Short mmCIF file of C-alpha atoms in Angstrom, two decimals:
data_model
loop_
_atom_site.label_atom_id
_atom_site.label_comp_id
_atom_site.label_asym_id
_atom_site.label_seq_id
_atom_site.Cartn_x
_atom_site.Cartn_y
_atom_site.Cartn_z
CA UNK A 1 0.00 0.00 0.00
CA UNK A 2 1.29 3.21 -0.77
CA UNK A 3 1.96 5.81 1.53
CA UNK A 4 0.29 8.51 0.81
CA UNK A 5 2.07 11.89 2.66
CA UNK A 6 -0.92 12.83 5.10
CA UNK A 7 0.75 14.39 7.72
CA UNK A 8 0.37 17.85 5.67
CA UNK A 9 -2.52 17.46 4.82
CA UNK A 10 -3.96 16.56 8.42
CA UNK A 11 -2.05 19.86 8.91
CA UNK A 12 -3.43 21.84 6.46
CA UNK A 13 -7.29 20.95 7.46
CA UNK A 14 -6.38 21.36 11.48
CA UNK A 15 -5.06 25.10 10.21
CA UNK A 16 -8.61 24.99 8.22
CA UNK A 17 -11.07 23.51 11.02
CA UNK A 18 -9.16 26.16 13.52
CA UNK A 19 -10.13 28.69 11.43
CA UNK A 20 -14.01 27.52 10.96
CA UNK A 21 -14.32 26.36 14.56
CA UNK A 22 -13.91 30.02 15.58
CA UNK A 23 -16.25 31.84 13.24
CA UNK A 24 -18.87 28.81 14.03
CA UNK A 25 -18.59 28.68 17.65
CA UNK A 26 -20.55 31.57 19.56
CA UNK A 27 -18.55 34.63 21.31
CA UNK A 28 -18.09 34.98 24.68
CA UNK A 29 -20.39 37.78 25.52
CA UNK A 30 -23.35 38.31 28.20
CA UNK A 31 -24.27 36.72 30.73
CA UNK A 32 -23.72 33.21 29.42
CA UNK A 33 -19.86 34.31 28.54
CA UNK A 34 -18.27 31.66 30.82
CA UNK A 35 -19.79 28.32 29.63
CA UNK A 36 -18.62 29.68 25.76
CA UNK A 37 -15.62 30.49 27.27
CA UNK A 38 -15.10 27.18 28.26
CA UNK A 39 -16.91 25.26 24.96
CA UNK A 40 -14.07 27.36 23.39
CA UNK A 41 -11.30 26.50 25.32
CA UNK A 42 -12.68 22.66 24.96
CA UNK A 43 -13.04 22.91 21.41
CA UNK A 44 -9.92 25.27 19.93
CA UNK A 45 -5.84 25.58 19.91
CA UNK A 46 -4.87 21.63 19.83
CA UNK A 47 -6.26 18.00 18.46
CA UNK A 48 -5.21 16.11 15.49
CA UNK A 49 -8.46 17.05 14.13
CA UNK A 50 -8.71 13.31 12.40
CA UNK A 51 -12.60 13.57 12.37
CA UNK A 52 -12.80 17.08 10.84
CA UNK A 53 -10.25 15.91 8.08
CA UNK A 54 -12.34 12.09 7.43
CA UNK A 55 -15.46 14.80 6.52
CA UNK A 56 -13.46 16.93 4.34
CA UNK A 57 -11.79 14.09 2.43
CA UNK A 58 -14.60 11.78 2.01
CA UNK A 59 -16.93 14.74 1.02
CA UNK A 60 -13.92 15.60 -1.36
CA UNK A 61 -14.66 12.16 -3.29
CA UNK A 62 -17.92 13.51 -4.68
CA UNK A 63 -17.11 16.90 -4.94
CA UNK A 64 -19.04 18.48 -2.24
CA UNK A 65 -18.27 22.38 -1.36
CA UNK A 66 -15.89 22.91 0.92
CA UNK A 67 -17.23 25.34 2.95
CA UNK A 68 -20.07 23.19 3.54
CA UNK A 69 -17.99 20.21 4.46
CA UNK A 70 -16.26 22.42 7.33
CA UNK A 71 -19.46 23.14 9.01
CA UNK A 72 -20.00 19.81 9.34
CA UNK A 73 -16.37 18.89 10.23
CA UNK A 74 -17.04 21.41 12.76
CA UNK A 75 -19.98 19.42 14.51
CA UNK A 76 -18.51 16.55 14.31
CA UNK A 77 -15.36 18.38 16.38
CA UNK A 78 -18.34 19.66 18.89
CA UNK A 79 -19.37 16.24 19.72
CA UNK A 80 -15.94 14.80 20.00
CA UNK A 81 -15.09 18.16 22.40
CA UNK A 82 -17.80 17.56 24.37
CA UNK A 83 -17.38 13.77 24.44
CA UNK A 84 -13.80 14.59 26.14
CA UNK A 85 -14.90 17.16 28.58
CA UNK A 86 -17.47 14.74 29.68
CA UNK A 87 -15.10 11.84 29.99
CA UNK A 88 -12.47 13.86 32.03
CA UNK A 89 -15.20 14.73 34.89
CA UNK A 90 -14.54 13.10 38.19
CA UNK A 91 -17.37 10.76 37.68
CA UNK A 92 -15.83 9.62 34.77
CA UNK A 93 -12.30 8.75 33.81
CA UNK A 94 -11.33 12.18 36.47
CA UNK A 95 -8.30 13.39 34.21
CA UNK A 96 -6.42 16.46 35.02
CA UNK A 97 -4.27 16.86 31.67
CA UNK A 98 -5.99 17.08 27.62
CA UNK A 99 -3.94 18.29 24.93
CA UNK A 100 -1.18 19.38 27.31
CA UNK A 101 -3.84 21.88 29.34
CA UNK A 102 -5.59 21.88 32.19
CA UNK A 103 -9.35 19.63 31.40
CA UNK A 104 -12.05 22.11 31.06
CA UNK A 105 -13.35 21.02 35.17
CA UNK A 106 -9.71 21.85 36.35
CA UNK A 107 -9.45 25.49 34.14
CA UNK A 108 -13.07 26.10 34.71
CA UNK A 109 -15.16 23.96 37.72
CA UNK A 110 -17.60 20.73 36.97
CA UNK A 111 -20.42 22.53 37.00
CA UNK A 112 -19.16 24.57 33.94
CA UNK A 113 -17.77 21.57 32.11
CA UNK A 114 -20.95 19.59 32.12
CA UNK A 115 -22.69 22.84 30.61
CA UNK A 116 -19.89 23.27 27.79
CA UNK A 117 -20.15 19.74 27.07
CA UNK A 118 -23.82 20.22 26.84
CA UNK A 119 -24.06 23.18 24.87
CA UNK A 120 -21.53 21.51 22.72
CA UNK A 121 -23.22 19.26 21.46
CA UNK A 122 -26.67 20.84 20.92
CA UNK A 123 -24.35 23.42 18.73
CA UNK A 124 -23.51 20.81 16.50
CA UNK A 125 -27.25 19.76 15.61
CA UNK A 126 -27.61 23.25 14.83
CA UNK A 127 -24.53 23.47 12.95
CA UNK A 128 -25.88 20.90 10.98
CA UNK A 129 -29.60 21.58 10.36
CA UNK A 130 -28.64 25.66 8.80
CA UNK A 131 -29.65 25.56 5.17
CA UNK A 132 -26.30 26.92 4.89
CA UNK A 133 -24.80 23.39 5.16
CA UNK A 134 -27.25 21.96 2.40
CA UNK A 135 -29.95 23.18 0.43
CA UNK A 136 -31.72 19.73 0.61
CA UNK A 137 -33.76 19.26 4.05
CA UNK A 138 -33.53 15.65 2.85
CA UNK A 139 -29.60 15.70 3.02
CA UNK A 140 -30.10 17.79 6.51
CA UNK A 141 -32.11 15.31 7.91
CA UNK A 142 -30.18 12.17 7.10
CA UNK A 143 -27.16 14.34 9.02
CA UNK A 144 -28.99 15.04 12.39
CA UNK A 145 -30.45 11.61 12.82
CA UNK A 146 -26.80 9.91 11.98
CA UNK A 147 -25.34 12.03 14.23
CA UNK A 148 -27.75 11.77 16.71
CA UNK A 149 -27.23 7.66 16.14
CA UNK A 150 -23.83 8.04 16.49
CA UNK A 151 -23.72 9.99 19.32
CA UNK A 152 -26.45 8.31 21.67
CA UNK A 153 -27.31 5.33 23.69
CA UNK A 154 -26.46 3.44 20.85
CA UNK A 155 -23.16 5.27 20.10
CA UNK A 156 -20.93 6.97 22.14
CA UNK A 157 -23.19 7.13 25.53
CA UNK A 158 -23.88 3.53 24.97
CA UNK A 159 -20.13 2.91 24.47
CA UNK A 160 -19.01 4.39 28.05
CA UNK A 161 -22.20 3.13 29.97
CA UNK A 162 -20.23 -0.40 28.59
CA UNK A 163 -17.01 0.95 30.02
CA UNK A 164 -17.69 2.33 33.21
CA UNK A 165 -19.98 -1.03 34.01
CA UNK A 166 -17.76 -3.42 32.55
CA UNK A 167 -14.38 -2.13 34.62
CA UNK A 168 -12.94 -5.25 35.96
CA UNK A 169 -15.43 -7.70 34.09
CA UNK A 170 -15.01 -7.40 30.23
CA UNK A 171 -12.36 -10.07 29.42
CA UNK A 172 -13.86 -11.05 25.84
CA UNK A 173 -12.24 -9.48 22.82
CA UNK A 174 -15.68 -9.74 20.95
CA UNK A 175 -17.38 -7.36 24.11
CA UNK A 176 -14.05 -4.93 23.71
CA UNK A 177 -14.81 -4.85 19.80
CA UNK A 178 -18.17 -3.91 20.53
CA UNK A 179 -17.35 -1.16 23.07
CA UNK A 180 -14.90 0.36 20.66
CA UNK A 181 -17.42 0.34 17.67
CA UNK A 182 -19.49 2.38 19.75
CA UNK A 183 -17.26 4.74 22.57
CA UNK A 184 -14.92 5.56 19.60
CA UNK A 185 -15.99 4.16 15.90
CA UNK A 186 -19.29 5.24 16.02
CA UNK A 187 -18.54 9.17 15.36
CA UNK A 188 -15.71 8.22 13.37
CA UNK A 189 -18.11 6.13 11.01
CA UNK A 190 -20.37 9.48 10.94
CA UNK A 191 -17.38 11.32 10.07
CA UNK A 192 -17.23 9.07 7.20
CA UNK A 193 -20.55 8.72 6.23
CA UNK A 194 -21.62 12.20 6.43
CA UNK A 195 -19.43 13.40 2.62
CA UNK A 196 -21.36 10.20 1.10
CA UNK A 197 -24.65 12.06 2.52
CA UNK A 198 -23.92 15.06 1.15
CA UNK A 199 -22.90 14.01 -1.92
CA UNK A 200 -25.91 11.76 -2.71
CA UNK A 201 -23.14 9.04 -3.23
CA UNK A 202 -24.66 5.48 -3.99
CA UNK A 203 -24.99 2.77 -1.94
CA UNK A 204 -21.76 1.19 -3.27
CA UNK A 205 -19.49 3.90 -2.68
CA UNK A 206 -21.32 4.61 0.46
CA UNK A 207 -20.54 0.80 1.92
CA UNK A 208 -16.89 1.02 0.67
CA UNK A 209 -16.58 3.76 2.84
CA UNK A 210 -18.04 2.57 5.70
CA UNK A 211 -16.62 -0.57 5.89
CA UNK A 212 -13.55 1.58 5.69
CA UNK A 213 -14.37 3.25 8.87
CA UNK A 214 -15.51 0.24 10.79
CA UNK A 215 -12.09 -0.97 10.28
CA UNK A 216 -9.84 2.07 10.55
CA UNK A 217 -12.12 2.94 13.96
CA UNK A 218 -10.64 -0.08 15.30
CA UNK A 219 -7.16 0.49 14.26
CA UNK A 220 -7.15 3.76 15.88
CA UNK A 221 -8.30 2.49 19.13
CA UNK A 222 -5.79 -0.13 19.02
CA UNK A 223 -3.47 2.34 18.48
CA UNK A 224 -4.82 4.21 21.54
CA UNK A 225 -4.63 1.37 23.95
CA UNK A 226 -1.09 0.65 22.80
CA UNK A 227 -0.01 4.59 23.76
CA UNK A 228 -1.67 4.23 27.06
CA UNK A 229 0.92 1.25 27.54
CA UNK A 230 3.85 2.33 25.85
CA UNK A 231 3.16 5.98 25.42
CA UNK A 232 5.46 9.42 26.27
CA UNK A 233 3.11 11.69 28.62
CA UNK A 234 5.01 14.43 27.13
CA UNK A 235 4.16 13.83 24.02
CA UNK A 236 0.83 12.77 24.32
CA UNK A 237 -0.05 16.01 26.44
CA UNK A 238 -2.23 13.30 28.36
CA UNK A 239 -1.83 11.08 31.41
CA UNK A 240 -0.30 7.20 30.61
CA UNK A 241 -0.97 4.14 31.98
CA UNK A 242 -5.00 5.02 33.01
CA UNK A 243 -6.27 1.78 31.32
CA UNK A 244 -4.46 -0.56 33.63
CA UNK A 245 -4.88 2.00 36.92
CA UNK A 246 -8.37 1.51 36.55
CA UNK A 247 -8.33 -2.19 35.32
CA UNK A 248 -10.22 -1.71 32.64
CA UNK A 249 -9.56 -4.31 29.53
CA UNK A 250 -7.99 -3.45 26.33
CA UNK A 251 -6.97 -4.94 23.11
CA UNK A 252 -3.61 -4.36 24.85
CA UNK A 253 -4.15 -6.32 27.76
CA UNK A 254 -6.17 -9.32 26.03
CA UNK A 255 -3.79 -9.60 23.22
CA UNK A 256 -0.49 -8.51 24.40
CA UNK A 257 1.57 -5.38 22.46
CA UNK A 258 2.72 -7.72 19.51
CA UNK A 259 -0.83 -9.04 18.47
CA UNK A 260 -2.18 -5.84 19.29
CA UNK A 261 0.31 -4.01 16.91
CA UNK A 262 -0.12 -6.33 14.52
CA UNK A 263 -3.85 -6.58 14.42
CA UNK A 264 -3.86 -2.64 14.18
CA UNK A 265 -1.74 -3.30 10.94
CA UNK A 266 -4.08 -5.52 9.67
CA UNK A 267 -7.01 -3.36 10.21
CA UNK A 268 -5.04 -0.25 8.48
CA UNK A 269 -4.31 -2.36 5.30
CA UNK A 270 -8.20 -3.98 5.34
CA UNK A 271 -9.22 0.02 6.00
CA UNK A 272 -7.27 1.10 2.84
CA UNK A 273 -8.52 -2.13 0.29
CA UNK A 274 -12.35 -0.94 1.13
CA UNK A 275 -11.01 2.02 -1.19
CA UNK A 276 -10.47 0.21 -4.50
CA UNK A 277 -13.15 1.77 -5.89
CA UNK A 278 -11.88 5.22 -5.63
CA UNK A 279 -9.07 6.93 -7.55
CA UNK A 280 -5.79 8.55 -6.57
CA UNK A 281 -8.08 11.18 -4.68
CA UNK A 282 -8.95 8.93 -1.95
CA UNK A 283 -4.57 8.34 -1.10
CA UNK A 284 -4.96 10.56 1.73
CA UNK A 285 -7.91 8.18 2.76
CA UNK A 286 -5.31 5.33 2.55
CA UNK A 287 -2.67 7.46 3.79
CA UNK A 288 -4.62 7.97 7.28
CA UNK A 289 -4.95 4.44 7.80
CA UNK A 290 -1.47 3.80 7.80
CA UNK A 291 -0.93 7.08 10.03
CA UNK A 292 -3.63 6.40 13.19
CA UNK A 293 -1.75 3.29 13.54
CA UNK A 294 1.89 4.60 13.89
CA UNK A 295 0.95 7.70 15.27
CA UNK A 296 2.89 8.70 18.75
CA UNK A 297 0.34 11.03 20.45
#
């Protein structure tokens, strides 16, 4: 598989989402200025931005505008914001460290980072249902409920309810591959799916892709759960070693750092054959699945 060179590209669209993130996301005026303060200190200045950039270049497949694509890049980021501040709360995973900065309860207070994450992602539903995003309700539509999927009881929510309750007791790699599809794949898979929606892309195209997503969401994790082991804090701008502090299962712990690696490989390569059916514009596509695996932070 070729290699195609991503990292300035990722680059380029972080510069890009930055730059969309804060014309989309409200000022910090009134009353309310604190909890924007803090959705914007949640949401801008750091993050690979992988998400935002799987929107842009699958969107970029069937020659969607731009412009549009970012706004709904930019929900996508929302969600995956809020997702974080959520899962950094004491009740959660209680991390003091994202991105190298204080988490948004630390900066802020809890009570301030459960209302960012909140209005976070209600911003991205209305991100997404403006007319400027689409000019077809239809095309609107399909984005709010797959977000809303994606995002849910049966998406992220559903995938750290399985987390938190299965801390000690998941030891099956099929229940780990299900968490994963869920806590992280699912928004990854909208992230995907969302350029085929706005493109009106057929079915075919539409499954290639998605079975591309299914399989690089589970690379990435991989990936993840092999930093948490092996990871540089420094680097990272996170905390290490959480996973096994809290006893929680991984693909790390059930498969060792070997298999692990090399099941991550696997996925990358299986990621980047779904593509076949695209041309040289979808290299950056392949590109990525070869970088979330190798990736240091």
């Amino acid at each position: 598989m070729a290699i195609a060179p991503v990292e300035p590209a990722l680059n380029e669209a972080a510069t890009f989402m930055e730059q969309t993130l804060a014309e989309l996301l409200p000022e910090p005026v009134g009353p309310h200025a604190r909890v924007v303060e803090a959705m914007r200190y949640a949401t801008l200045g750091g993050g690979k931005r992988i998400r935002a950039f799987l929107v842009l270049q699958t969107g970029r497949q069937f020659g969607v505008d731009r412009r549009a694509l970012g706004r709904v890049a930019a929900a996508a980021e929302c969600v995956h914001a809020y997702s974080l501040v959520h899962d950094d709360l004491p009740a959660m995973d209680n991390d003091d460290t994202r991105r190298g900065k204080p988490t948004v309860h630390k900066k802020f207070d809890e009570a301030t980072a459960i209302l960012a994450g909140d209005a976070l992602l209600t911003h991205a539903f209305a991100l997404l249902a403006a007319v400027e995003t689409h000019p077809d309700p239809h095309v609107r539509t399909d984005l709010v409920a797959r977000l809303a999927q994606a995002a849910g009881w049966n998406g992220m929510v559903g995938g750290q309810m399985m987390d938190i309750a299965g801390q000690g007791a998941l030891t099956d790699i099929g229940q780990i591959t299900r968490l994963q599809r869920l806590k992280t794949g699912a928004l990854i898979a909208f992230a995907v799916e969302a350029g085929t929606i706005m493109g009106k892309a057929s079915h075919q195209l539409r499954q290639a892709l998605l079975n591309y997503a299914q399989d690089l969401g589970l690379a990435y994790q991989i990936a993840d759960d092999l930093l948490d082991v092996e990871g540089d804090p420094t680097v990272m701008g996170k905390a290490a070693g959480k996973d096994q502090k809290a006893g929680k299962a991984t693909f790390v712990t059930i498969l060792g750092p070997e298999r692990a690696r090399a099941q991550a490989q696997l996925l990358a390569d299986q990621a980047a054959a779904h593509l076949e059916v695209f041309d040289e514009k979808a290299d950056l596509l392949r590109g990525l699945a070869r970088y979330v695996v190798n990736r240091r932070a």
